[in-house]
Short mmCIF file of C-alpha atoms and ligand atoms in Angstrom, two decimals:
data_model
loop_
_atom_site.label_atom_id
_atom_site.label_comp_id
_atom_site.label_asym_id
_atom_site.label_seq_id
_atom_site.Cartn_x
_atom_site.Cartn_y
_atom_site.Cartn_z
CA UNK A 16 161.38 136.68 21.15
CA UNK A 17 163.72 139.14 22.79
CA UNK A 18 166.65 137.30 21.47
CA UNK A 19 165.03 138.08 18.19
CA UNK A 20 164.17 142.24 18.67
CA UNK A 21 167.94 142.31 19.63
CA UNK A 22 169.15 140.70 16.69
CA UNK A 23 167.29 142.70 14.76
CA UNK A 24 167.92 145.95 16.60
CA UNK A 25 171.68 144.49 15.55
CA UNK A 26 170.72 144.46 11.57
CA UNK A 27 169.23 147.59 11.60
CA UNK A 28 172.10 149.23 13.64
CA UNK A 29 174.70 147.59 11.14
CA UNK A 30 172.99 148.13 8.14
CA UNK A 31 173.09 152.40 9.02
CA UNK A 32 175.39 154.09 6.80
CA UNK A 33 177.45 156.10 9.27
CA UNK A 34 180.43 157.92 6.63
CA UNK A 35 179.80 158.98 3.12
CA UNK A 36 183.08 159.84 1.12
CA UNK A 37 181.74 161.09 -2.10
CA UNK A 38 184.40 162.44 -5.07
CA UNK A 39 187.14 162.41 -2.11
CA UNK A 40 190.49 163.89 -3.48
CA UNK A 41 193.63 165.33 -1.79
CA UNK A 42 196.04 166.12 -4.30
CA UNK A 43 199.45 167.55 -2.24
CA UNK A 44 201.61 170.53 -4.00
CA UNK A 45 204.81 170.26 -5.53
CA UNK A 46 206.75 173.31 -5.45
CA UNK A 47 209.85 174.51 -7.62
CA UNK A 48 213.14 176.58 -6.65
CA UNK A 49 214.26 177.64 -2.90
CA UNK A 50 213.67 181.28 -3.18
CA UNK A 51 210.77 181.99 -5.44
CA UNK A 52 208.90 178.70 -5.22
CA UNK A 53 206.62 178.00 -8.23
CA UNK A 54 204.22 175.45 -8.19
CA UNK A 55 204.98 172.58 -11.10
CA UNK A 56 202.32 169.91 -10.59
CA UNK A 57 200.47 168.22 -8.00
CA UNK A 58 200.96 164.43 -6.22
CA UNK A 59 197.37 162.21 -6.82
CA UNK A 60 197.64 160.97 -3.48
CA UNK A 61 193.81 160.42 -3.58
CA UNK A 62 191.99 160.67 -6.63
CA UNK A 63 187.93 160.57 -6.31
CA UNK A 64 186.88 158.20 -4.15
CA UNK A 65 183.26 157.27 -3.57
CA UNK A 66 182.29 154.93 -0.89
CA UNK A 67 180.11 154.33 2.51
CA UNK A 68 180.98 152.88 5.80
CA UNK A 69 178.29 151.01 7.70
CA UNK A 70 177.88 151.75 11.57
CA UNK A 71 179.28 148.66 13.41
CA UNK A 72 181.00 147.60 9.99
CA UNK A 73 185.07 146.97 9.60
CA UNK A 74 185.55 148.43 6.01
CA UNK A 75 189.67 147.37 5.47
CA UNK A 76 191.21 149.34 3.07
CA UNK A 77 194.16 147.91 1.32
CA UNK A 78 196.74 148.73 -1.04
CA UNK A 79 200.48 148.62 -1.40
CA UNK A 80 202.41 151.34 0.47
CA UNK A 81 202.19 155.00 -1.56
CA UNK A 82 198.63 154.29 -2.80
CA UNK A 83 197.07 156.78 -0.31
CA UNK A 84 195.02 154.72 1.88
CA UNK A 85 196.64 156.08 5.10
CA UNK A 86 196.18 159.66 3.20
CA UNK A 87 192.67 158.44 2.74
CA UNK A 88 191.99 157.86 6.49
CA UNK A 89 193.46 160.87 7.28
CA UNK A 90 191.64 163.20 5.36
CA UNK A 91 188.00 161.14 6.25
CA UNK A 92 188.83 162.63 10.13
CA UNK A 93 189.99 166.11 8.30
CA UNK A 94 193.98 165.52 9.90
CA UNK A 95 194.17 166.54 6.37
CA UNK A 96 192.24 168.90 4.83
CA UNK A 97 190.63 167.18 0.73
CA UNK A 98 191.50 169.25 -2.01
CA UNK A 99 187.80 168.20 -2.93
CA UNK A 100 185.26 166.01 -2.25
CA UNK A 101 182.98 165.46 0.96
CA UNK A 102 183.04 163.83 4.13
CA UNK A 103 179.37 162.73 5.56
CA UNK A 104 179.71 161.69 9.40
CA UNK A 105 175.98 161.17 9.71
CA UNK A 106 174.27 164.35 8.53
CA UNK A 107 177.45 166.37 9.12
CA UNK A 108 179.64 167.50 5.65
CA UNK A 109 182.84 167.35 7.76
CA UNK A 110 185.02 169.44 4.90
CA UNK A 111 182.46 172.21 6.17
CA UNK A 112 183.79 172.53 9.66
CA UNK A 113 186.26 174.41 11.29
CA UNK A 114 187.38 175.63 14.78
CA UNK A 115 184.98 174.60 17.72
CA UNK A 116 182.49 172.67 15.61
CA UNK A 117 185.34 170.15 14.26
CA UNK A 118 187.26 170.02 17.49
CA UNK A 119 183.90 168.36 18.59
CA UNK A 120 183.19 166.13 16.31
CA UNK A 121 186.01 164.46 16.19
CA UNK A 122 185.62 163.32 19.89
CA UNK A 123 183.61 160.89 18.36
CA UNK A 124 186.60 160.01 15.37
CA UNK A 125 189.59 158.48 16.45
CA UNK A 126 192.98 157.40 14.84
CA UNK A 127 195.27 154.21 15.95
CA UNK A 128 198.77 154.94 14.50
CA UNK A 129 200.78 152.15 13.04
CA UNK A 130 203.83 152.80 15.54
CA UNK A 131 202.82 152.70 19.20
CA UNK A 132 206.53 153.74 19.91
CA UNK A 133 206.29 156.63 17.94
CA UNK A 134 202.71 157.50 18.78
CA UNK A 135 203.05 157.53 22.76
CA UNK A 136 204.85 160.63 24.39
CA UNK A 137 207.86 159.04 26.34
CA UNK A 138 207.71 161.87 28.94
CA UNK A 139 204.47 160.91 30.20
CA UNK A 140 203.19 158.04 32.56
CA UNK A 141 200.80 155.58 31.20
CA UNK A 142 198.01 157.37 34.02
CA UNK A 143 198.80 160.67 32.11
CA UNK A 144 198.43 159.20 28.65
CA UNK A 145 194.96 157.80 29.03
CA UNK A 146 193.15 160.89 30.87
CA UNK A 147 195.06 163.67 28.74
CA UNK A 148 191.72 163.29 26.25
CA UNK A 149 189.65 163.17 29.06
CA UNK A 150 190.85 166.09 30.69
CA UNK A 151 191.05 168.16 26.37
CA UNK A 152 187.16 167.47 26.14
CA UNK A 153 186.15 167.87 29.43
CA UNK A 154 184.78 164.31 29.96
CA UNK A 155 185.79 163.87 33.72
CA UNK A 156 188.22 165.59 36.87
CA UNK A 157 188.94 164.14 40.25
CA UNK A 158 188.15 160.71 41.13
CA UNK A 159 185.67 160.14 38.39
CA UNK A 160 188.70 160.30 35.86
CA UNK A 161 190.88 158.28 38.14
CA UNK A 162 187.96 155.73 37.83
CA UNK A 163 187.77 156.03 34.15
CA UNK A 164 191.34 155.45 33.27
CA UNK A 165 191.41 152.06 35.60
CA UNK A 166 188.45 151.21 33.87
CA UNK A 167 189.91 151.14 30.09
CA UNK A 168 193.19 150.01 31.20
CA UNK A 169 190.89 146.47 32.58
CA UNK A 170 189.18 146.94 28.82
CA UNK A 171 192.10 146.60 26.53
CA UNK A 172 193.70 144.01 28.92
CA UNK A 173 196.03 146.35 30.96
CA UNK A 174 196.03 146.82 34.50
CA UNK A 175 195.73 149.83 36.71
CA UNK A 176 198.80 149.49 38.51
CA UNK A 177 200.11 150.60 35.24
CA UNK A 178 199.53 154.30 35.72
CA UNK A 179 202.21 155.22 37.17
CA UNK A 180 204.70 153.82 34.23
CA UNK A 181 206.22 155.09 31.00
CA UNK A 182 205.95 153.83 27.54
CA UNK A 183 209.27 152.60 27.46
CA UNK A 184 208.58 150.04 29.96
CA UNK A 185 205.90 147.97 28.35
CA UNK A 186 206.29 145.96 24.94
CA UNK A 187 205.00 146.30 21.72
CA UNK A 188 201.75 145.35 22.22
CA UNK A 189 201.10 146.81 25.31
CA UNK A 190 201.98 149.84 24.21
CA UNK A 191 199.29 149.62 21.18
CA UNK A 192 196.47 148.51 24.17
CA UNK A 193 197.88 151.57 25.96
CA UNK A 194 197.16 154.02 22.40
CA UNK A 195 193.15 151.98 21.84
CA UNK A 196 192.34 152.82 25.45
CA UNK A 197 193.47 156.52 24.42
CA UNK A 198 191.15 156.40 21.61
CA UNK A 199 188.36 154.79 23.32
CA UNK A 200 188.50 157.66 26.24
CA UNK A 201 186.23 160.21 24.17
CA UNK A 202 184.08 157.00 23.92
CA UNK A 203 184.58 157.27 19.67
CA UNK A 204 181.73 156.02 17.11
CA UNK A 205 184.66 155.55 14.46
CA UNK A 206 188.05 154.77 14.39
CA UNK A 207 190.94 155.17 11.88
CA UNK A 208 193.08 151.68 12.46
CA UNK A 209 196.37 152.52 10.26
CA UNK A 210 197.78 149.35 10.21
CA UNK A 211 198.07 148.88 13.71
CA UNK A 212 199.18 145.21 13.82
CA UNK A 213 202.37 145.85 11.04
CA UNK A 214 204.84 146.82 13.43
CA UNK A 215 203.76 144.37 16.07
CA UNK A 216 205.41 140.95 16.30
CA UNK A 217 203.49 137.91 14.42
CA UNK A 218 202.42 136.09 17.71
CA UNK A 219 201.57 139.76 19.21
CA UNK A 220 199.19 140.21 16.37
CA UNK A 221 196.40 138.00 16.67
CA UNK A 222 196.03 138.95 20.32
CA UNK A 223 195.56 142.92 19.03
CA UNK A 224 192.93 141.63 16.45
CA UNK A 225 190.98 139.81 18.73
CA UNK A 226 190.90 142.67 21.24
CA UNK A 227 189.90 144.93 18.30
CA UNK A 228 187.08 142.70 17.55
CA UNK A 229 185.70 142.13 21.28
CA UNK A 230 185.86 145.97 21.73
CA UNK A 231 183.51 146.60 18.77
CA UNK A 232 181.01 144.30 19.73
CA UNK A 233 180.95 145.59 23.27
CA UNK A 234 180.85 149.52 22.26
CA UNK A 235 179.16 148.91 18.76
CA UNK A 236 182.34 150.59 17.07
CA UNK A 237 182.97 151.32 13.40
CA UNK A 238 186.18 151.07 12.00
CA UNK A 239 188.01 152.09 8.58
CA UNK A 240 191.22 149.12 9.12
CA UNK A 241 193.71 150.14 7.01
CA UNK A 242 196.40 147.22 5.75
CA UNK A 243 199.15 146.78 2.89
CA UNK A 244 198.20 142.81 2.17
CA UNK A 245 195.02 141.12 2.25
CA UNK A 246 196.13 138.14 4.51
CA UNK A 247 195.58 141.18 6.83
CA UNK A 248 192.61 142.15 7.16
CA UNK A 249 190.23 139.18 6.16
CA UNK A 250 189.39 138.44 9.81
CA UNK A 251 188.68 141.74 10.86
CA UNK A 252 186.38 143.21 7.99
CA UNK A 253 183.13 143.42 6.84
CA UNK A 254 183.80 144.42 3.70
CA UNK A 255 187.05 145.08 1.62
CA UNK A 256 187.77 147.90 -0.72
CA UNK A 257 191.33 147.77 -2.38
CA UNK A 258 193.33 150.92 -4.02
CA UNK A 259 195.85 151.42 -6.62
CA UNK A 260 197.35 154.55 -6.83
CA UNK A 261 194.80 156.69 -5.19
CA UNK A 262 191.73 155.15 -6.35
CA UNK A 263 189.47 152.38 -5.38
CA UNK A 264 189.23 149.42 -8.03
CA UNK A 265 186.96 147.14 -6.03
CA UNK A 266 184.71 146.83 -3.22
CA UNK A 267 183.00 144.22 -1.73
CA UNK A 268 182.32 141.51 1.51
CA UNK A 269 185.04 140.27 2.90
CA UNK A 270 183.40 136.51 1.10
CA UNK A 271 182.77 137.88 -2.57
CA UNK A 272 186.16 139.37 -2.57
CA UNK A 273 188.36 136.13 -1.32
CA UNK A 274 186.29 133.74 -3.62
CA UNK A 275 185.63 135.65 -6.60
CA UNK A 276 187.92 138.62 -7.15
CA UNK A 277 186.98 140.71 -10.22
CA UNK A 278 189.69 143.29 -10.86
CA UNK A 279 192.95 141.82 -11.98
CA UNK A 280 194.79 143.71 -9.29
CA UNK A 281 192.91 142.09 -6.53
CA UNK A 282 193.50 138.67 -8.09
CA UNK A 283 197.48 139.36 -7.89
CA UNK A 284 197.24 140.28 -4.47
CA UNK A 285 194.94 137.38 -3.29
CA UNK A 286 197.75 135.26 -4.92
CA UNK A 287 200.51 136.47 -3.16
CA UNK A 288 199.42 135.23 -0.07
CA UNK A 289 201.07 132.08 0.42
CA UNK A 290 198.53 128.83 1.62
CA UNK A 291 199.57 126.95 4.53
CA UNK A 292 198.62 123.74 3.13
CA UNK A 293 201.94 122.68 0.81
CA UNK A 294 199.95 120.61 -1.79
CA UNK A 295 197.98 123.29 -2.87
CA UNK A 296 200.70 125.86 -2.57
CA UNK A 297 202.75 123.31 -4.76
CA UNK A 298 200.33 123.58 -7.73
CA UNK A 299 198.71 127.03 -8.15
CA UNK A 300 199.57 129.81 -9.83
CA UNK A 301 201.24 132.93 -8.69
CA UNK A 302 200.06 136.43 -10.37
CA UNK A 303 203.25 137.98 -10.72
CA UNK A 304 203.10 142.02 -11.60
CA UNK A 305 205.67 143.49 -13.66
CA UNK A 306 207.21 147.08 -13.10
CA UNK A 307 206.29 149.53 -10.09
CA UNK A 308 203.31 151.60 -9.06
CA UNK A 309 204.02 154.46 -11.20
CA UNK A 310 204.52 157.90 -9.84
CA UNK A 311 201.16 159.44 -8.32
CA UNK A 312 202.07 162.95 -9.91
CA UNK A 313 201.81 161.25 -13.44
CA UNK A 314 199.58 158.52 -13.16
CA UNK A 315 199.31 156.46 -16.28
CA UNK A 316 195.69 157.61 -18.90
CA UNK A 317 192.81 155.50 -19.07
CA UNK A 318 192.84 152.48 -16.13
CA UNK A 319 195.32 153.70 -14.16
CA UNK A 320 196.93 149.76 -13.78
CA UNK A 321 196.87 149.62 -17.56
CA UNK A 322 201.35 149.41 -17.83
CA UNK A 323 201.43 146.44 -15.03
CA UNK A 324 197.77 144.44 -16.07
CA UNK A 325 198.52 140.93 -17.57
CA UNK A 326 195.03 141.19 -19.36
CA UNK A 327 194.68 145.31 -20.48
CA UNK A 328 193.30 145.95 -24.22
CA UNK A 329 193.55 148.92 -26.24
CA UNK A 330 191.28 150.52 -24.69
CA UNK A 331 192.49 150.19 -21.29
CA UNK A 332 195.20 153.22 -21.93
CA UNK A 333 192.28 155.41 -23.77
CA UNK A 334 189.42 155.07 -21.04
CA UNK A 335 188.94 155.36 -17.47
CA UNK A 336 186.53 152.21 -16.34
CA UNK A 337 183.60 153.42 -14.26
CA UNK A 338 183.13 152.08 -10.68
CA UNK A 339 180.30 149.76 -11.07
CA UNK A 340 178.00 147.44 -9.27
CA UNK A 341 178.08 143.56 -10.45
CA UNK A 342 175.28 142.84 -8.25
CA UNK A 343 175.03 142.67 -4.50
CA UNK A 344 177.27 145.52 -3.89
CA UNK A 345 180.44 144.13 -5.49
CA UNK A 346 182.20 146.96 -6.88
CA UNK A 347 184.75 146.87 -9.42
CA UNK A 348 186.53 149.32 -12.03
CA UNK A 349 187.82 146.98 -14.89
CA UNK A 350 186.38 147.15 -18.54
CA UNK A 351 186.66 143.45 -18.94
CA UNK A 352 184.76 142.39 -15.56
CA UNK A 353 181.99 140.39 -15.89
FE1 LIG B 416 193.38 145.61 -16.68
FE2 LIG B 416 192.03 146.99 -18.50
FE3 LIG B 416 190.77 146.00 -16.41
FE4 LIG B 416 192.43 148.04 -16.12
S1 LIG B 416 190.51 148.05 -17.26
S2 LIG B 416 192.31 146.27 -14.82
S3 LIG B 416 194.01 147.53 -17.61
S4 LIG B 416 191.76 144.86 -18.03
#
């Protein structure tokens, strides 16, 4: 019976929507001429984006490099400011905020940076590192900070007689346990993951994953995981939503997406991920996409994957497909899905 009320409690915590991105757009500036710059055109980075994240839920969010999916991320915690659109963290419109009122809020939003070499100042000891965010939003002094950084160290696997290093002396993947028990000092509700396995080594990865995963359940995080391939993130998330060129063109669990892939993008990603099993690699067919991702200050009229889809139709250049539902929240933008 109790196992039951907490299982529950579970659902109904999961099933929460905790972030609302509705119309989400941050188009970036491009200027003309040294001395009297004139504006000439805008880059798409993100182009109207419309989706929910689920408290407790990994939402991965892939796409090939340049799509705007770390843009994306960035602009959901307001490191960049949308050109349009708006951010729900709960009841709060985020884009709304400034000063005081954003500074703390986002003690509850955190961001894991793909680099952990780049993202950890060398100058300062591991000790340092940890309670700086402790110390910015007033969270603990003396001893009870002391306490606080030995105690995350032990979470993400790390021990305490670390403090007293630098980031240079630790590899790889220490360093990224060093930059989660960072994030997790301001005890976060959300957090950013930009691809924080790609730089990692292979064997490293899984280990970062896993501790990911066991931190979530413990703390009852939410996290936006942000990847370039699908192989990825199918682990990790919940639910998948996949971008080309600064728009989403399908959404759905982690399950419906893997075994039934609706947008012809999706389907050429899924089969670029090689199978470890040589039979089957032997026989099936690759999706192979001709051209580039074209340019995100031009993007092409209609379905914006019209000049590299194997499939497109007339109409595919002339009309935009809408976002829709296929049924049980599988999300795709392709005229011919069915
Ligand atoms: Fe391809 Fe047309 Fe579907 Fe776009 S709308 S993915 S071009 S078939």
């Amino acid at each position: 019976m109790v196992q039951s009320q907490t299982s529950r409690t579970q659902t109904d915590r999961k099933s929460a929507t905790l972030l609302k991105i509705r119309d989400l757009q941050v188009y970036f500036p491009i200027y003309k001429g040294i001395i009297l710059q004139k504006q000439v055109g805008w880059i798409k980075a993100v182009d109207g984006l419309n989706f929910d994240i689920k408290r407790g839920e990994t939402l991965g969010l892939v796409g090939e490099s340049g799509c705007g999916k770390s843009t994306t991320g960035r602009a959901i915690l307001q490191l960049i400011r949308p050109t349009h659109g708006q951010v729900y963290f709960e009841d709060t419109e985020l884009t709304q905020l400034t000063g005081e009122s954003l500074r703390q809020i986002r003690q509850q939003m955190q961001m894991i940076f793909q680099d952990p070499y780049a993202s950890l100042n060398p100058r300062m000891t591991v000790g340092d590192i940890v309670s700086e965010p402790l110390e910015i939003f007033g969270l603990a002094t003396g001893r009870d900070k002391q306490q606080q950084v030995n105690r995350l160290l032990e979470m993400v696997g790390l021990t305490p007689d670390f403090i007293h290093r630098y980031p240079h002396e630790f590899s790889g993947g220490q360093r990224q346990r060093i930059v989660i028990a960072r994030a997790l000092a301001v005890r976060p509700d959300f957090i950013v993951c930009d691809e924080p396995i790609a730089a990692l080594d292979v064997s490293i990865q899984a280990q970062i994953v896993n501790l990911m995963q066991s931190l979530q359940s413990e703390l009852g995080l939410t996290y936006l995981f942000i990847a370039h391939d699908l192989s990825v993130v199918r682990h990790i998330s919940d639910r998948i939503a996949v971008m080309y060129l600064g728009k989403i063109v399908e959404l759905a669990d982690r399950n419906a997406l893997y075994e039934k892939p609706l947008h012809p993008y999706t389907q050429a990603l899924l089969s670029a991920i090689p199978i470890p099993d040589p039979q089957i690699e032997a026989k099936r067919d690759r999706i192979v996409l001709q051209g580039d991702v074209p340019s995100p200050t031009n993007p092409p009229s209609g379905c914006r994957f019209h000049t590299r889809c194997p499939i497109a139709i007339d109409v595919c250049s002339q009309q935009e497909p809408e976002f829709r539902d296929m049924g049980g929240g599988h999300y795709v933008a392709c005229h011919l899905a069915e």
